[in-house]
Structures are given as structure tokens and as C-alpha cells.
mmCIF file of C-alpha atoms in Angstrom:
data_model
loop_
_atom_site.group_PDB
_atom_site.id
_atom_site.type_symbol
_atom_site.label_atom_id
_atom_site.label_comp_id
_atom_site.label_asym_id
_atom_site.label_seq_id
_atom_site.Cartn_x
_atom_site.Cartn_y
_atom_site.Cartn_z
ATOM 1 C CA MET A 590 -18.446 -59.793 17.617
ATOM 2 C CA LYS A 591 -18.677 -57.181 20.310
ATOM 3 C CA GLU A 592 -14.874 -56.715 20.392
ATOM 4 C CA GLU A 593 -14.767 -56.275 16.586
ATOM 5 C CA TYR A 594 -17.504 -53.676 16.820
ATOM 6 C CA TRP A 595 -15.548 -51.632 19.349
ATOM 7 C CA THR A 596 -12.374 -51.947 17.291
ATOM 8 C CA LEU A 597 -14.197 -50.744 14.177
ATOM 9 C CA LEU A 598 -15.850 -47.918 16.115
ATOM 10 C CA SER A 599 -12.554 -46.745 17.642
ATOM 11 C CA THR A 600 -10.903 -46.889 14.187
ATOM 12 C CA LEU A 601 -13.685 -44.786 12.677
ATOM 13 C CA ILE A 602 -13.479 -42.272 15.526
ATOM 14 C CA SER A 603 -9.697 -42.068 15.133
ATOM 15 C CA ALA A 604 -10.050 -41.552 11.371
ATOM 16 C CA PHE A 605 -12.680 -38.876 11.939
ATOM 17 C CA VAL A 606 -10.544 -37.057 14.520
ATOM 18 C CA GLY A 607 -7.504 -37.296 12.201
ATOM 19 C CA ALA A 608 -9.462 -35.879 9.259
ATOM 20 C CA ILE A 609 -10.865 -33.030 11.364
ATOM 21 C CA SER A 610 -7.369 -32.276 12.685
ATOM 22 C CA ALA A 611 -5.926 -32.184 9.155
ATOM 23 C CA LEU A 612 -8.718 -29.882 7.936
ATOM 24 C CA LEU A 613 -8.250 -27.637 10.951
ATOM 25 C CA VAL A 614 -4.495 -27.360 10.289
ATOM 26 C CA VAL A 615 -5.096 -26.489 6.611
ATOM 27 C CA TYR A 616 -7.710 -23.908 7.586
ATOM 28 C CA LEU A 617 -5.472 -22.278 10.189
ATOM 29 C CA GLN A 618 -2.509 -22.166 7.796
ATOM 30 C CA GLY A 619 -4.688 -20.471 5.175
ATOM 31 C CA ARG A 620 -5.787 -17.861 7.721
ATOM 32 C CA ARG A 621 -2.179 -17.281 8.745
ATOM 33 C CA GLU A 622 -1.170 -16.733 5.107
ATOM 34 C CA LYS A 623 -4.053 -14.303 4.567
ATOM 35 C CA LYS A 624 -3.069 -12.427 7.694
ATOM 36 C CA LYS A 625 0.554 -12.301 6.559
ATOM 37 C CA THR A 626 -0.430 -11.010 3.098
ATOM 38 C CA LYS A 627 -2.708 -8.409 4.647
ATOM 39 C CA LYS A 628 0.095 -7.277 6.939
ATOM 40 C CA GLU A 629 2.480 -6.982 3.961
ATOM 41 C CA GLU A 630 -0.075 -4.844 2.119
ATOM 42 C CA TYR A 631 -0.613 -2.676 5.178
ATOM 43 C CA ASN A 632 3.129 -2.233 5.651
ATOM 44 C CA ALA A 633 3.558 -1.279 1.984
ATOM 45 C CA TYR A 634 0.814 1.346 2.273
ATOM 46 C CA LYS A 635 2.163 2.555 5.605
ATOM 47 C CA LYS A 636 5.740 2.757 4.337
ATOM 48 C CA TYR A 637 4.827 5.135 1.522
ATOM 49 C CA SER A 638 1.843 6.984 2.956
ATOM 50 C CA LYS A 639 3.768 9.509 5.066
ATOM 51 C CA PRO A 640 6.341 10.462 2.397
ATOM 52 C CA ILE A 641 3.567 10.823 -0.191
ATOM 53 C CA MET A 642 1.518 12.864 2.253
ATOM 54 C CA PHE A 643 4.445 15.179 3.068
ATOM 55 C CA ALA A 644 5.402 15.585 -0.597
ATOM 56 C CA SER A 645 1.761 16.326 -1.479
ATOM 57 C CA GLU A 646 1.464 18.854 1.296
ATOM 58 C CA SER A 647 4.692 20.555 0.251
ATOM 59 C CA LEU A 648 3.539 20.747 -3.358
ATOM 60 C CA ALA A 649 0.085 21.967 -2.287
ATOM 61 C CA TRP A 650 1.620 24.852 -0.335
ATOM 62 C CA ARG A 651 3.753 25.770 -3.322
ATOM 63 C CA LEU A 652 0.734 25.615 -5.652
ATOM 64 C CA ARG A 653 -1.157 27.867 -3.248
ATOM 65 C CA GLU A 654 1.742 30.291 -3.352
ATOM 66 C CA ILE A 655 1.834 30.147 -7.159
ATOM 67 C CA LEU A 656 -1.897 30.855 -7.404
ATOM 68 C CA SER A 657 -1.700 33.671 -4.854
ATOM 69 C CA PHE A 658 1.077 35.484 -6.738
ATOM 70 C CA ASN A 659 0.033 34.443 -10.260
ATOM 71 C CA GLY A 660 3.146 32.282 -10.589
ATOM 72 C CA ALA A 661 5.452 35.228 -11.176
ATOM 73 C CA PHE A 662 8.597 33.183 -10.634
ATOM 74 C CA LEU A 663 7.486 30.540 -13.140
ATOM 75 C CA LEU A 664 6.940 32.931 -16.028
ATOM 76 C CA PRO A 665 9.597 33.059 -18.765
ATOM 77 C CA GLU A 666 9.945 36.827 -18.433
ATOM 78 C CA ALA A 667 10.631 36.590 -14.670
ATOM 79 C CA PRO A 668 14.036 37.967 -13.672
ATOM 80 C CA MET A 669 16.501 35.149 -12.988
ATOM 81 C CA ASN A 670 17.642 36.372 -9.618
ATOM 82 C CA GLY A 671 18.595 33.917 -6.882
ATOM 83 C CA PHE A 672 15.211 33.977 -5.199
ATOM 84 C CA PHE A 673 13.156 33.293 -8.342
ATOM 85 C CA LYS A 674 15.610 30.585 -9.433
ATOM 86 C CA TYR A 675 15.270 28.956 -6.013
ATOM 87 C CA LYS A 676 11.460 29.099 -6.222
ATOM 88 C CA PHE A 677 11.446 27.600 -9.701
ATOM 89 C CA ASP A 678 13.910 24.825 -8.806
ATOM 90 C CA SER A 679 12.084 24.140 -5.561
ATOM 91 C CA THR A 680 8.753 23.822 -7.371
ATOM 92 C CA VAL A 681 10.200 21.359 -9.864
ATOM 93 C CA TYR A 682 11.823 19.410 -7.019
ATOM 94 C CA ARG A 683 8.548 19.199 -5.076
ATOM 95 C CA LEU A 684 6.688 17.922 -8.112
ATOM 96 C CA CYS A 685 9.401 15.372 -8.885
ATOM 97 C CA ALA A 686 9.533 14.240 -5.251
ATOM 98 C CA LEU A 687 5.799 13.548 -5.234
ATOM 99 C CA LEU A 688 5.933 11.698 -8.546
ATOM 100 C CA GLY A 689 8.930 9.694 -7.338
ATOM 101 C CA TRP A 690 7.223 8.589 -4.128
ATOM 102 C CA ILE A 691 4.063 7.653 -6.016
ATOM 103 C CA ARG A 692 6.072 5.622 -8.514
ATOM 104 C CA ALA A 693 8.005 3.887 -5.729
ATOM 105 C CA ALA A 694 4.745 2.949 -3.981
ATOM 106 C CA GLN A 695 3.305 1.693 -7.250
ATOM 107 C CA LYS A 696 6.339 -0.507 -7.899
ATOM 108 C CA GLU A 697 6.310 -1.890 -4.343
ATOM 109 C CA GLN A 698 2.623 -2.733 -4.514
ATOM 110 C CA SER A 699 3.029 -4.485 -7.841
ATOM 111 C CA TYR A 700 5.318 -6.998 -6.107
ATOM 112 C CA LEU A 701 2.686 -7.913 -3.537
ATOM 113 C CA GLU A 702 0.471 -10.901 -4.086
ATOM 114 C CA GLY A 703 -3.099 -9.927 -4.728
ATOM 115 C CA PHE A 704 -2.376 -6.343 -5.734
ATOM 116 C CA GLY A 705 -4.321 -6.914 -8.928
ATOM 117 C CA ASP A 706 -7.509 -7.715 -7.042
ATOM 118 C CA THR A 707 -10.387 -5.391 -6.321
ATOM 119 C CA LYS A 708 -9.175 -4.390 -2.843
ATOM 120 C CA SER A 709 -6.434 -2.183 -4.266
ATOM 121 C CA LYS A 710 -8.454 -0.920 -7.203
ATOM 122 C CA LYS A 711 -9.085 2.486 -5.612
ATOM 123 C CA VAL A 712 -5.387 3.025 -4.914
ATOM 124 C CA ARG A 713 -4.404 2.070 -8.454
ATOM 125 C CA GLU A 714 -7.118 4.321 -9.917
ATOM 126 C CA ALA A 715 -5.949 7.241 -7.761
ATOM 127 C CA ILE A 716 -2.341 6.747 -8.897
ATOM 128 C CA ASN A 717 -3.351 6.489 -12.538
ATOM 129 C CA THR A 718 -5.618 9.525 -12.263
ATOM 130 C CA PHE A 719 -2.805 11.580 -10.787
#
């Protein structure tokens, strides 16, 4: 009887250790996947943050210039000399560059898992507001 008891006890301990090991593996794999997803999100934000920042800054400087000089080169009655044409084309380019980078970031983030959750809600709202 004593030998059967020890056999049963060692079997139960082995089963318990096996179950704990399996649960631990599942838990660690889940954490690894979360970490990988988080890193993908971070990389997507990082990849587009600098170009969006530079395009925004460029457009902000141009808008400051427009407000300082009452947008003389944007008015229809402005003379179409080379300088005013450059300023007009450059302004349109800066606006389009910013919109293009924002759209590219939006498309990239839509491919990520979990982009529809609440963590990215502020980013989506900012894009939609703009």
C-alpha cells in the first residue's frame, strides 16, 4: 500500500508540475506577443513621427510668413513673377507633404493589430481633426 501511495503521489506531483509548466509557457508566449505588437506600434509611430514633425514645422513657418505679410503671394491679383510663383508652389507642396505623411501613417497604423482599440484613439482623433 505504501508503494502505491508514493507512486500516486509522484504521479500527481508530475501532473501538477506539467500543468504549471504548460500554463507558464502559454503565459510567457502571450507576453512575448504583446511585447512584439507594442514594438510594432512604437516603430510605426516612430517611423512617421519625424517626417510629420518636419512637414508640420515647415508648413507652420510658411503660415507664419503668410500671416506676417498678409499672404500677398497667395492673392489672385499678386504678380506672377518667379518669386511669388515659387512661394505659392512651395506653400502647396508643404501642405501636400504634410497631408501625405499623415495619410501614410494612417494607412500603416490601420494594418497593425489592435489599432482600433482605445490606446490609439487620441492619434486617430488628431488625424481626423486635422
